[in-house]
Tab-separated table of C-alpha atoms in Angstrom:
chain	number	residue	atom	x	y	z
A	1	ALA	CA	-16.738	10.583	-10.185
A	2	GLN	CA	-13.513	10.660	-12.084
A	3	SER	CA	-13.524	8.951	-15.447
A	4	VAL	CA	-11.341	8.486	-18.467
A	5	THR	CA	-12.628	8.162	-22.007
A	6	GLN	CA	-10.695	6.723	-24.894
A	7	PRO	CA	-13.045	7.220	-27.845
A	8	ASP	CA	-11.231	4.916	-30.230
A	9	ILE	CA	-11.485	1.233	-29.426
A	10	HIS	CA	-9.352	0.137	-32.346
A	11	ILE	CA	-7.010	2.042	-34.673
A	12	THR	CA	-5.040	0.782	-37.654
A	13	VAL	CA	-2.145	2.710	-39.153
A	14	SER	CA	0.530	1.964	-41.697
A	15	GLU	CA	4.109	1.595	-40.569
A	16	GLY	CA	5.838	4.962	-40.791
A	17	ALA	CA	2.601	6.918	-40.481
A	18	SER	CA	1.911	9.309	-37.648
A	19	LEU	CA	-0.297	8.334	-34.740
A	20	GLU	CA	-2.582	10.135	-32.323
A	21	LEU	CA	-4.555	8.333	-29.629
A	22	ARG	CA	-7.210	10.339	-27.881
A	23	CYS	CA	-7.879	10.567	-24.167
A	24	ASN	CA	-10.351	12.735	-22.287
A	25	TYR	CA	-10.794	12.840	-18.544
A	26	SER	CA	-13.527	14.031	-16.284
A	27	TYR	CA	-12.356	15.680	-13.097
A	28	GLY	CA	-12.727	19.117	-11.559
A	29	ALA	CA	-9.076	19.782	-10.871
A	30	THR	CA	-5.995	18.862	-12.838
A	31	PRO	CA	-5.232	15.208	-12.275
A	32	TYR	CA	-1.999	13.375	-12.732
A	33	LEU	CA	-2.123	11.829	-16.212
A	34	PHE	CA	-0.478	8.706	-17.566
A	35	TRP	CA	-0.209	6.614	-20.688
A	36	TYR	CA	0.544	2.902	-20.414
A	37	VAL	CA	1.174	0.305	-23.109
A	38	GLN	CA	0.253	-3.356	-22.801
A	39	SER	CA	1.725	-5.883	-25.203
A	40	PRO	CA	0.424	-9.461	-25.380
A	41	GLY	CA	1.743	-11.530	-22.512
A	42	GLN	CA	3.481	-8.577	-20.914
A	43	GLY	CA	2.678	-6.287	-18.074
A	44	LEU	CA	1.614	-2.698	-18.382
A	45	GLN	CA	4.523	-0.384	-19.092
A	46	LEU	CA	4.513	3.334	-18.405
A	47	LEU	CA	5.120	5.419	-21.520
A	48	LEU	CA	4.920	8.875	-19.974
A	49	LYS	CA	3.248	10.936	-17.278
A	50	TYR	CA	2.168	14.502	-16.616
A	51	PHE	CA	2.053	16.043	-13.164
A	52	SER	CA	2.589	19.748	-13.788
A	53	GLY	CA	4.691	22.203	-15.760
A	54	ASP	CA	5.320	21.906	-19.474
A	55	THR	CA	2.148	20.582	-21.069
A	56	LEU	CA	4.059	18.652	-23.740
A	57	VAL	CA	5.707	15.629	-22.197
A	58	GLN	CA	8.148	13.248	-23.776
A	59	GLY	CA	8.131	9.553	-23.057
A	60	ILE	CA	9.865	6.376	-23.986
A	61	LYS	CA	9.865	4.766	-27.439
A	62	GLY	CA	9.464	8.119	-29.178
A	63	PHE	CA	6.017	8.889	-27.762
A	64	GLU	CA	4.836	12.262	-26.556
A	65	ALA	CA	1.583	13.583	-25.125
A	66	GLU	CA	0.086	17.022	-24.743
A	67	PHE	CA	-2.091	18.111	-21.837
A	68	LYS	CA	-4.826	20.553	-22.846
A	69	ARG	CA	-6.726	21.808	-19.840
A	70	SER	CA	-9.386	23.571	-21.901
A	71	GLN	CA	-10.271	20.314	-23.628
A	72	SER	CA	-9.655	17.995	-20.648
A	73	SER	CA	-7.507	15.966	-22.984
A	74	PHE	CA	-4.174	14.190	-22.900
A	75	ASN	CA	-3.627	12.779	-26.373
A	76	LEU	CA	-0.731	10.500	-27.172
A	77	ARG	CA	1.272	11.033	-30.350
A	78	LYS	CA	4.095	9.471	-32.284
A	79	PRO	CA	5.434	10.925	-35.549
A	80	SER	CA	6.351	7.600	-37.169
A	81	VAL	CA	4.908	4.293	-36.035
A	82	HIS	CA	6.927	1.074	-36.029
A	83	TRP	CA	5.448	-2.424	-36.370
A	84	SER	CA	6.563	-3.129	-32.795
A	85	ASP	CA	4.204	-0.417	-31.534
A	86	ALA	CA	1.222	-2.695	-32.133
A	87	ALA	CA	-0.281	-3.127	-28.664
A	88	GLU	CA	-3.049	-1.837	-26.432
A	89	TYR	CA	-2.704	1.655	-25.027
A	90	PHE	CA	-4.315	2.873	-21.849
A	91	CYS	CA	-4.755	6.391	-20.591
A	92	ALA	CA	-5.058	6.756	-16.822
A	93	VAL	CA	-5.544	9.452	-14.223
A	94	VAL	CA	-4.837	9.886	-10.546
A	95	ILE	CA	-6.399	12.535	-8.361
A	96	SER	CA	-3.619	15.012	-7.694
A	97	GLY	CA	-2.523	15.030	-4.095
A	98	GLY	CA	-3.679	11.511	-3.466
A	99	TYR	CA	-1.886	8.262	-3.684
A	100	ASN	CA	-1.574	6.487	-6.995
A	101	LYS	CA	-5.021	4.973	-7.380
A	102	LEU	CA	-5.055	4.755	-11.140
A	103	ILE	CA	-8.308	5.109	-13.033
A	104	PHE	CA	-7.926	3.673	-16.509
A	105	GLY	CA	-9.733	4.199	-19.761
A	106	ALA	CA	-11.009	1.207	-21.707
A	107	GLY	CA	-7.971	1.221	-23.959
A	108	THR	CA	-7.227	1.626	-27.658
A	109	ARG	CA	-5.909	-1.328	-29.587
A	110	LEU	CA	-3.363	-0.301	-32.201
A	111	ALA	CA	-2.691	-2.417	-35.265
A	112	VAL	CA	0.181	-1.556	-37.598
A	113	HIS	CA	0.139	-2.509	-41.265
A	114	PRO	CA	3.489	-3.142	-42.980
B	1	GLY	CA	16.496	-6.443	-9.282
B	2	ALA	CA	13.627	-8.454	-10.634
B	3	GLY	CA	10.323	-6.886	-11.510
B	4	VAL	CA	6.931	-7.604	-10.003
B	5	SER	CA	6.098	-11.271	-10.228
B	6	GLN	CA	2.703	-12.947	-9.939
B	7	THR	CA	1.826	-16.577	-9.462
B	8	PRO	CA	0.226	-18.535	-10.892
B	9	SER	CA	0.194	-17.080	-14.383
B	10	ASN	CA	-3.005	-18.961	-15.104
B	11	LYS	CA	-5.599	-20.390	-12.776
B	12	VAL	CA	-8.635	-22.408	-13.794
B	13	THR	CA	-11.127	-23.238	-11.086
B	14	GLU	CA	-14.702	-24.316	-10.696
B	15	LYS	CA	-17.535	-22.132	-9.545
B	16	GLY	CA	-17.733	-22.071	-5.774
B	17	LYS	CA	-14.066	-22.856	-5.143
B	18	TYR	CA	-11.556	-20.776	-3.200
B	19	VAL	CA	-8.478	-19.300	-4.913
B	20	GLU	CA	-5.378	-17.420	-3.859
B	21	LEU	CA	-3.346	-15.218	-6.134
B	22	ARG	CA	0.133	-14.155	-5.122
B	23	CYS	CA	2.111	-10.999	-5.840
B	24	ASP	CA	5.819	-10.439	-5.189
B	25	PRO	CA	6.555	-6.725	-5.482
B	26	ILE	CA	9.866	-5.138	-6.284
B	27	SER	CA	12.107	-5.271	-3.240
B	28	GLY	CA	11.872	-2.112	-1.160
B	29	HIS	CA	8.597	-0.923	-2.635
B	30	THR	CA	6.252	0.066	0.159
B	31	ALA	CA	3.125	0.599	-1.918
B	32	LEU	CA	1.293	-2.316	-3.519
B	33	TYR	CA	-1.852	-2.259	-5.644
B	34	TRP	CA	-4.222	-4.873	-7.029
B	35	TYR	CA	-6.263	-4.267	-10.169
B	36	ARG	CA	-8.676	-6.427	-12.137
B	37	GLN	CA	-8.852	-6.333	-15.912
B	38	SER	CA	-11.889	-7.853	-17.569
B	39	LEU	CA	-11.881	-8.704	-21.242
B	40	GLY	CA	-11.917	-5.604	-23.425
B	41	GLN	CA	-11.638	-3.195	-20.530
B	42	GLY	CA	-9.000	-1.237	-18.725
B	43	PRO	CA	-7.749	-2.312	-15.319
B	44	GLU	CA	-9.982	-1.451	-12.365
B	45	PHE	CA	-8.593	-0.662	-8.938
B	46	LEU	CA	-9.257	-3.201	-6.205
B	47	ILE	CA	-7.087	-2.433	-3.187
B	48	TYR	CA	-4.017	-0.466	-2.111
B	49	PHE	CA	-1.517	-1.376	0.606
B	50	GLN	CA	0.926	0.986	2.242
B	51	GLY	CA	3.248	-1.314	4.123
B	52	THR	CA	1.242	-4.025	5.831
B	53	GLY	CA	-2.056	-2.202	6.017
B	54	ALA	CA	-4.804	-1.911	3.451
B	55	ALA	CA	-5.107	1.857	3.086
B	56	ASP	CA	-7.941	1.695	0.557
B	57	ASP	CA	-10.019	-1.389	-0.228
B	58	SER	CA	-12.865	0.516	-1.823
B	59	GLY	CA	-12.488	-1.331	-5.114
B	60	LEU	CA	-13.093	-4.815	-3.766
B	61	PRO	CA	-16.383	-5.907	-5.364
B	62	ASN	CA	-17.833	-7.689	-2.338
B	63	ASP	CA	-16.893	-9.559	0.812
B	64	ARG	CA	-15.827	-12.641	-1.124
B	65	PHE	CA	-12.652	-10.755	-1.971
B	66	PHE	CA	-9.912	-10.219	0.581
B	67	ALA	CA	-6.233	-9.363	0.401
B	68	VAL	CA	-3.361	-9.450	2.862
B	69	ARG	CA	0.208	-8.280	3.029
B	70	PRO	CA	1.368	-9.529	6.444
B	71	GLU	CA	5.050	-8.591	6.259
B	72	GLY	CA	4.823	-5.600	3.985
B	73	SER	CA	6.180	-7.352	0.924
B	74	VAL	CA	4.347	-10.314	-0.641
B	75	SER	CA	0.604	-9.914	-1.007
B	76	THR	CA	-2.100	-12.509	-1.517
B	77	LEU	CA	-5.499	-11.819	-3.052
B	78	LYS	CA	-8.068	-14.311	-1.853
B	79	ILE	CA	-11.381	-15.019	-3.512
B	80	GLN	CA	-13.980	-17.192	-1.806
B	81	ARG	CA	-16.880	-18.973	-3.473
B	82	THR	CA	-15.710	-17.965	-6.916
B	83	GLU	CA	-18.279	-17.016	-9.544
B	84	ARG	CA	-18.023	-17.012	-13.324
B	85	GLY	CA	-18.062	-13.223	-13.264
B	86	ASP	CA	-14.782	-13.259	-11.339
B	87	SER	CA	-12.993	-14.456	-14.476
B	88	ALA	CA	-10.467	-11.780	-15.405
B	89	VAL	CA	-6.780	-10.938	-15.335
B	90	TYR	CA	-5.690	-9.836	-11.885
B	91	LEU	CA	-2.822	-7.376	-11.972
B	92	CYS	CA	-0.501	-6.402	-9.188
B	93	ALA	CA	1.651	-3.266	-9.138
B	94	SER	CA	4.141	-1.799	-6.727
B	95	SER	CA	5.801	1.569	-6.300
B	96	MET	CA	8.576	2.964	-4.139
B	97	THR	CA	6.182	5.121	-2.184
B	98	SER	CA	2.597	6.117	-2.625
B	99	GLY	CA	2.980	9.690	-3.759
B	100	GLY	CA	3.416	10.047	-7.486
B	101	ASP	CA	5.964	7.296	-8.000
B	102	GLU	CA	5.698	5.094	-11.063
B	103	GLN	CA	3.747	1.897	-10.557
B	104	PHE	CA	5.461	-1.175	-11.940
B	105	PHE	CA	3.039	-3.864	-13.029
B	106	GLY	CA	3.372	-7.607	-12.956
B	107	PRO	CA	2.319	-9.813	-15.877
B	108	GLY	CA	-0.936	-10.719	-14.177
B	109	THR	CA	-2.781	-13.871	-13.240
B	110	ARG	CA	-5.490	-14.982	-15.636
B	111	LEU	CA	-8.320	-16.452	-13.585
B	112	THR	CA	-10.944	-18.566	-15.307
B	113	VAL	CA	-13.957	-19.743	-13.345
B	114	LEU	CA	-15.840	-22.559	-15.046
């Protein structure tokens, strides 16, 4: 069965530092890949997605992610974190060719120190 | 227009009671999804509607859970004989179509079963 692993449950970074959140998926073919952010009291918001083509995708709020087929990974990065980035981040996959039944990882909670 | 809305935002009920959770998708969105997010976990797929019909209900945990979307817009998730293990945040999402379009999530309904 398809699965998504986010190895880091909780990450703390200093404001202005760079960030990388890890995501690995388990699926035979290339899935559609997504990163969502969830802030307290707010709904999930899509940061970026990968369907095909360029393996480095740009998203909103200065985030980017790189798809690496050989590592079955889709890590999220940001060069300089802002205090407002503190939230929970979810990686998700969809089986390519199917409808958007999202399979989420358990999430990584990001804390930002001033 | 407005985003996805869900009512109530919070619901506290007693074990064994019946509850209904409502989702108003974005106008014109044909695809609607329900997910359940337990504490410390990522959302888990429950059911997907394309128009009025449930195209995939494979995520519903058991026959106490049922969902409808009679006119192809508003959806109601119904839980009979609630159990403490049903306590979670129930998320609704909608998308323009089912194939690869972004899912827009509502803020969720937090269900607590005492």
